[in-house]
CSV table of C-alpha atoms in Angstrom, one decimal:
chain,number,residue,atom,x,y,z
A,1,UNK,CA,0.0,0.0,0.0
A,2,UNK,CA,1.8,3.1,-1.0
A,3,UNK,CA,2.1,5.6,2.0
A,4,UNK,CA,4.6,8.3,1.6
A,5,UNK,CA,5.6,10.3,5.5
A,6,UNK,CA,4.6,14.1,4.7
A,7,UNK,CA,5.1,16.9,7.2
A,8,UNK,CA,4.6,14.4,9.9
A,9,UNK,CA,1.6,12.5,8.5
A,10,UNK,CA,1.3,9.7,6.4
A,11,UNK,CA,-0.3,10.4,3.0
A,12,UNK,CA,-2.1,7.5,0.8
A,13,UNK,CA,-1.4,7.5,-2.8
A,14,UNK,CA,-2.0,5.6,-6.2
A,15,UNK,CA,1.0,5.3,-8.7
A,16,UNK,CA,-0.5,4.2,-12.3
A,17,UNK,CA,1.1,4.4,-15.8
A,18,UNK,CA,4.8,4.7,-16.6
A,19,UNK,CA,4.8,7.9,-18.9
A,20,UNK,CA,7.5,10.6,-18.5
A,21,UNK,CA,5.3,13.1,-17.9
A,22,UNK,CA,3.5,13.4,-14.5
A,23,UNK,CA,-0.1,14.3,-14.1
A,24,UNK,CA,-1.3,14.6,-10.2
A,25,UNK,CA,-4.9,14.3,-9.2
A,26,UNK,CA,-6.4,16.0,-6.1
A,27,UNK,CA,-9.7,15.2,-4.9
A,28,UNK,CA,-13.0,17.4,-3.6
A,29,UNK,CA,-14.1,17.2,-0.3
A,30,UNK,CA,-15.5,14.6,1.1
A,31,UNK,CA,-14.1,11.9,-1.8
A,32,UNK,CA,-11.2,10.6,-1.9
A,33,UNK,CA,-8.2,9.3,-4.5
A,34,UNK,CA,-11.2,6.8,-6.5
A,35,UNK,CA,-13.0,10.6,-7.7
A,36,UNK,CA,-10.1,10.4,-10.5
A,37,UNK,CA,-10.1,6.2,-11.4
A,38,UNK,CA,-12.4,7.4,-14.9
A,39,UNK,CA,-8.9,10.1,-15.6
A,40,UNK,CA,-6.4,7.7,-14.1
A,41,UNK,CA,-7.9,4.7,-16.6
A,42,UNK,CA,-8.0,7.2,-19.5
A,43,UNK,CA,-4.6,8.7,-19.1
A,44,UNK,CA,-2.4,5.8,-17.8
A,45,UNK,CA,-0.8,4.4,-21.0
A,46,UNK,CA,0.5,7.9,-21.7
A,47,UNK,CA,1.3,9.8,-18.5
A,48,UNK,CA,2.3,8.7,-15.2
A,49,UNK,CA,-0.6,9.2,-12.8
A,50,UNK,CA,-0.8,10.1,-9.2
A,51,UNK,CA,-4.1,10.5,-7.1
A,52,UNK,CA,-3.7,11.4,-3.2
A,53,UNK,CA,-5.7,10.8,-0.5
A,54,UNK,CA,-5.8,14.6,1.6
A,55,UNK,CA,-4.6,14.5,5.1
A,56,UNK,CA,-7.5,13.9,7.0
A,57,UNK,CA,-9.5,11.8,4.1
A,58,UNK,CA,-9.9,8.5,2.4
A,59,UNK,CA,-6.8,6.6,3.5
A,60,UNK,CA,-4.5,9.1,4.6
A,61,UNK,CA,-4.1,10.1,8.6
A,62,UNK,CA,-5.9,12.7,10.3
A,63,UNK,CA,-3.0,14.4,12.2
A,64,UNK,CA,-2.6,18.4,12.5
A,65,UNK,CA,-4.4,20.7,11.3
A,66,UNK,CA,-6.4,20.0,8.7
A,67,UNK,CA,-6.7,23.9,6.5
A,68,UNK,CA,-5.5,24.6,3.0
A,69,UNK,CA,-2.2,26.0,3.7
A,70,UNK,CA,-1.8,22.7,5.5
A,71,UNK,CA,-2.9,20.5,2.6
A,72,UNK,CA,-0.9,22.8,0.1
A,73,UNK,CA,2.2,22.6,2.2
A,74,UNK,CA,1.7,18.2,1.9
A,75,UNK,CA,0.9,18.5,-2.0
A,76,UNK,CA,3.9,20.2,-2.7
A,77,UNK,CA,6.1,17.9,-0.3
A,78,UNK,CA,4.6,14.6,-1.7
A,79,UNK,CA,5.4,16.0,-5.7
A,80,UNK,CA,9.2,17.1,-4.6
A,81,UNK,CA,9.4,13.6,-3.0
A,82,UNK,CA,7.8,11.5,-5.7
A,83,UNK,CA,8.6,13.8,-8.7
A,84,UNK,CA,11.9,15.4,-7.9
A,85,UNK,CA,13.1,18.0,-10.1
A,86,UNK,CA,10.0,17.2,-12.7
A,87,UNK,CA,7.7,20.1,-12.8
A,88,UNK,CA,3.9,18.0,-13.1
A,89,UNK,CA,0.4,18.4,-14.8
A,90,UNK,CA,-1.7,19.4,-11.7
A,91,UNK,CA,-5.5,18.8,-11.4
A,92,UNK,CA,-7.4,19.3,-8.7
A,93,UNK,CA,-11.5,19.7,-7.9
A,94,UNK,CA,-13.1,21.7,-5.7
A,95,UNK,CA,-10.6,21.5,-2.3
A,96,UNK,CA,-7.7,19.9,-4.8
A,97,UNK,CA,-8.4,23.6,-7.2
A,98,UNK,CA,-7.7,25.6,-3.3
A,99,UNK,CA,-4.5,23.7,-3.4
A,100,UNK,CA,-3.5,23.5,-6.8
A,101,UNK,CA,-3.7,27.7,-7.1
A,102,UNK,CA,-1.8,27.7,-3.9
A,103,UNK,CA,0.8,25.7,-5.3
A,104,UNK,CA,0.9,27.7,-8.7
A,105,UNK,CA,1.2,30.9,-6.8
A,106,UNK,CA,3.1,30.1,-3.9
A,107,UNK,CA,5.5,27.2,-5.8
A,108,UNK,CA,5.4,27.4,-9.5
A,109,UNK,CA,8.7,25.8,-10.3
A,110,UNK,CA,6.3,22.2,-9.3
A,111,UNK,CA,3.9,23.1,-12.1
A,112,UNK,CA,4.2,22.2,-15.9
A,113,UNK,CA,0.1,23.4,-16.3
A,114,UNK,CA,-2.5,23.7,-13.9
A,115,UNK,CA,-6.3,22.5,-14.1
A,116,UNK,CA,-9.1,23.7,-11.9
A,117,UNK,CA,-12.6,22.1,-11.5
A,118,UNK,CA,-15.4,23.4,-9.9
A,119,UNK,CA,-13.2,25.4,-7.4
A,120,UNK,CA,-13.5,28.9,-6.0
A,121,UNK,CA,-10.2,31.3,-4.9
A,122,UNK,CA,-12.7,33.1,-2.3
A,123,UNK,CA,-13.8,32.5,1.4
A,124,UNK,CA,-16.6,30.2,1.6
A,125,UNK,CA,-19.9,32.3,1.5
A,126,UNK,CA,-22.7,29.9,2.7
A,127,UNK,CA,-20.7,29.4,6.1
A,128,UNK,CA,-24.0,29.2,8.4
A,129,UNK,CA,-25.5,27.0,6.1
A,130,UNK,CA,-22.4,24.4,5.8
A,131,UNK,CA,-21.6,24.9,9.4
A,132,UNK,CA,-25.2,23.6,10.6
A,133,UNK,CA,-25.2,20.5,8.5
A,134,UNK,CA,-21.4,19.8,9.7
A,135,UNK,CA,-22.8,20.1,13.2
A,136,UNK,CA,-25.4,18.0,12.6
A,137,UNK,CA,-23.0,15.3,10.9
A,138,UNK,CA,-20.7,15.2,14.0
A,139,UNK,CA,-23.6,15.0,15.9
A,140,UNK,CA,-25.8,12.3,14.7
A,141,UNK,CA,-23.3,10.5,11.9
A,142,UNK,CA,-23.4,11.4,7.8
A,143,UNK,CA,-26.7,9.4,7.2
A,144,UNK,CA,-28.4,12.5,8.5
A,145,UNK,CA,-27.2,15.0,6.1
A,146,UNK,CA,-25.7,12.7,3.5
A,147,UNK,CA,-29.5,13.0,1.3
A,148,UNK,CA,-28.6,17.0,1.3
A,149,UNK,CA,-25.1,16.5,0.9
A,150,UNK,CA,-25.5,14.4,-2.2
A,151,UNK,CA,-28.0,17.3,-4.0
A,152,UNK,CA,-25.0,19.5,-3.2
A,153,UNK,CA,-22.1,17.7,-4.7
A,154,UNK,CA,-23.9,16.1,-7.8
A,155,UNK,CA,-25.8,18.3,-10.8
A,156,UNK,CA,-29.2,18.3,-11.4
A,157,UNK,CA,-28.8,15.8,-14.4
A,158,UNK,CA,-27.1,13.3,-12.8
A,159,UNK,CA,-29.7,13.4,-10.2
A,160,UNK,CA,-32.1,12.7,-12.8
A,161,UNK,CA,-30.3,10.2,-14.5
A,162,UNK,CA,-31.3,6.8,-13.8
A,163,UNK,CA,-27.7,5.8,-15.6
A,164,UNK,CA,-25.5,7.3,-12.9
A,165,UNK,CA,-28.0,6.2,-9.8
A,166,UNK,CA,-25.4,2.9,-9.0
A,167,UNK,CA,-22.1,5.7,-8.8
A,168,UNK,CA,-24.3,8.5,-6.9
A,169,UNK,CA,-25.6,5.6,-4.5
A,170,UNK,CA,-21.6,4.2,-3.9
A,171,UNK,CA,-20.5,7.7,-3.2
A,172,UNK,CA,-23.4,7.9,-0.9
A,173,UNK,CA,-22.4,5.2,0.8
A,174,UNK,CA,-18.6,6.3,0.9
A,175,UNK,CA,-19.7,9.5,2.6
A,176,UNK,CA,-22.0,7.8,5.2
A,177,UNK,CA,-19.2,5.4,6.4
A,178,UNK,CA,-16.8,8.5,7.2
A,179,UNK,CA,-16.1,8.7,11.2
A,180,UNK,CA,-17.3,11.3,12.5
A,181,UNK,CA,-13.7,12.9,13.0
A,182,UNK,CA,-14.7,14.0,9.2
A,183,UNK,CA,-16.1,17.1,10.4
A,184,UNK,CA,-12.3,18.4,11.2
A,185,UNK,CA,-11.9,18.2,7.2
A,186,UNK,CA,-15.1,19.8,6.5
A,187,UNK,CA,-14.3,22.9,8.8
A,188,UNK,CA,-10.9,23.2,7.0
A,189,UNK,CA,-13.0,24.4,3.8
A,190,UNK,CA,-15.7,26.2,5.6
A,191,UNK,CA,-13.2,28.4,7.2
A,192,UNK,CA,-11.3,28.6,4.8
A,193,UNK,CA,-9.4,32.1,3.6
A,194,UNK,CA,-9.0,33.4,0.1
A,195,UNK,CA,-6.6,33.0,-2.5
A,196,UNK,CA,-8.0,35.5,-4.6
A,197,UNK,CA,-5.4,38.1,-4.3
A,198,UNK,CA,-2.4,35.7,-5.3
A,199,UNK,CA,-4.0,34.7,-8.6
A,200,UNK,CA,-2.0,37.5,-10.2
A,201,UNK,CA,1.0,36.1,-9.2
A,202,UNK,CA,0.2,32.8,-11.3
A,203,UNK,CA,2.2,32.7,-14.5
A,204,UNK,CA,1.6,28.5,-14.6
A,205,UNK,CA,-0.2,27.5,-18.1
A,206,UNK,CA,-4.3,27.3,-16.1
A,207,UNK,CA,-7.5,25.7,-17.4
A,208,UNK,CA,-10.1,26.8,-15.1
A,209,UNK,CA,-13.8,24.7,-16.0
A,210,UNK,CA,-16.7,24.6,-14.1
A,211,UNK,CA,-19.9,22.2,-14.1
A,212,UNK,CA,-22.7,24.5,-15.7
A,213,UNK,CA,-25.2,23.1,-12.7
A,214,UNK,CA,-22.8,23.1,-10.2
A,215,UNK,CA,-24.4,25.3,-7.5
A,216,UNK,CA,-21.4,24.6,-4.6
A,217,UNK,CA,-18.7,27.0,-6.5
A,218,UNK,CA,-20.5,28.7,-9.4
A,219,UNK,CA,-19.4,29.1,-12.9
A,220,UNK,CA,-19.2,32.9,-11.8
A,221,UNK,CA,-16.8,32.0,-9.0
A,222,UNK,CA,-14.5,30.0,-12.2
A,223,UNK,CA,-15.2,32.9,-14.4
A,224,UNK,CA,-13.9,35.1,-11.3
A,225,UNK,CA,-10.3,33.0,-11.6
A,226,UNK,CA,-10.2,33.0,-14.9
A,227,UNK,CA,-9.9,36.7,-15.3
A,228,UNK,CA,-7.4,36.7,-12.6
A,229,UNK,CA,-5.0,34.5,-14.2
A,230,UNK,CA,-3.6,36.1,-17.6
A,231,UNK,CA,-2.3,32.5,-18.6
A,232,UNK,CA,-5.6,30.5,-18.1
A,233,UNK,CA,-8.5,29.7,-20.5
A,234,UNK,CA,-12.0,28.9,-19.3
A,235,UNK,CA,-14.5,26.5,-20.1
A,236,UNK,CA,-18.3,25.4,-19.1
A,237,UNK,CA,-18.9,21.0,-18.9
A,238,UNK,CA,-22.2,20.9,-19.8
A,239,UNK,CA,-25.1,18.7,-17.6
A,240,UNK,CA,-22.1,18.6,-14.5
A,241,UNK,CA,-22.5,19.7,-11.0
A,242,UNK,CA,-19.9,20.4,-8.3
A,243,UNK,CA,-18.2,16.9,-9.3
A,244,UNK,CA,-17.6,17.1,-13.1
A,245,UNK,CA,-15.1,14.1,-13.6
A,246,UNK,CA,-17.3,11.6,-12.2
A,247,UNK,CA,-20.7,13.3,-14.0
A,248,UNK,CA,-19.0,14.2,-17.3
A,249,UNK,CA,-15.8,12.1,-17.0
A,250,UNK,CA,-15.4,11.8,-20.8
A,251,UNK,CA,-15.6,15.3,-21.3
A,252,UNK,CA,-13.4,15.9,-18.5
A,253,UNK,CA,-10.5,13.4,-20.0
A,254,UNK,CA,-11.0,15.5,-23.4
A,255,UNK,CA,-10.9,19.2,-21.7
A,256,UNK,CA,-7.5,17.8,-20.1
A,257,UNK,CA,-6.2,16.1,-22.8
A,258,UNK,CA,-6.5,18.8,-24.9
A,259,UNK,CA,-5.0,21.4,-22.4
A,260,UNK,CA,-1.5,19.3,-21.3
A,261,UNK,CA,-1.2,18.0,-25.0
């Protein structure tokens, strides 16, 4: 099981492919490392994949604290240790985009390009709101909230689609068997603190897309990066929510394999 020791923790990860170019995938709250297995299976005989487990998540320890500096800090000590000296293809969703345009601000000499889904650069603005239903998961345990928490992170189509009830019901299920110590991760994104005034300092190559339904980070809130970032284009994944690989992941694997070609 590959574990590598990162700023005192121990960090899961998945090594597939054997290309010479690196792409790393970083997840959205409240998945984990499997969110990218439809991009992992797509671009394995080409690139070299990675997909991480965030402190605190999937199979990664919970140790420290658990805020984006923290989890930017362990991305870019897990790419110098598995990737040393090889600038990578960076994608990350949601809590993986707060990272990744840390990274590309803060670190840019890690970055070959960047990609950012359904991601935001600013605080979160429906604190109250997220802050009640994490209560209310440490409290009485995910099956509570998890109904709610699904119409969240998933678009209106894919709720509608009978096609995609089996991979909606699984990550149901992965959410409701969290312990309840998940509530630490969820807090690092609701008090979260901007970004949005280091996005000028991104030079890294950027493709910013958002879901067109997702209603967690807006396509306002992509369109909002996009303009910040002189080096990024932008583009809308039609019938996706807040978790556009696993809605739309064939449109996802051609908006990325387009961008890094």
């Amino acid at each position: 099981m590959p574990i590598q020791l990162i700023n005192g923790t121990h960090i899961f990860f998945e090594r597939s492919g054997e290309g010479d170019e690196v792409i790393v995938f970083s997840h959205g709250l409240l998945f984990n490392h499997h969110m990218w297995d439809a991009q992992v299976a797509h671009f394995k005989n080409n690139f070299c994949c990675i997909a991480y487990d965030h402190r605190g998540q999937g199979q990664s320890d919970s140790i420290g604290n658990l805020d984006m500096d923290t989890l930017y800090e362990d991305a870019a000590a897990l790419i110098e240790a598995l990737c040393p000296g090889k600038p990578v293809h960076f994608v990350g969703l949601s809590m993986g985009g707060f990272v990744g345009m840390r990274l590309a601000a803060r670190k840019p000499q890690l970055l070959k390009s960047l990609v950012l889904l359904d991601t935001s650069a600013d605080p979160e603005p429906n604190r109250l709101k997220y802050l009640l239903l994490n209560q209310v998961f440490g409290w009485g345990g995910a099956k509570l909230v998890s109904d709610k928490v699904i119409r969240i992170l998933f678009g209106k189509s894919s709720l509608e689609d009978p096609s995609k009830k089996s991979i909606l019901e699984m990550w149901k299920r992965t959410i409701e068997n969290y312990p309840r110590n998940i509530t630490r991760a969820v807090a690092g994104v609701i008090y979260r603190k901007g970004i949005y005034e280091e996005l000028s300092q991104i030079n890294t190559k950027t493709l910013v897309a958002v879901g067109d339904e997702d209603v967690a980070t807006t396509p306002a809130k992509a369109e909002r990066i996009h303009q910040a970032i002189s080096n990024s284009q932008f583009k809308r994944i039609a019938r996706a929510g807040h978790s556009a690989c696993i809605e739309q992941p064939e449109s996802v694997n051609q908006l990325i394999g387009s961008f890094i070609r």
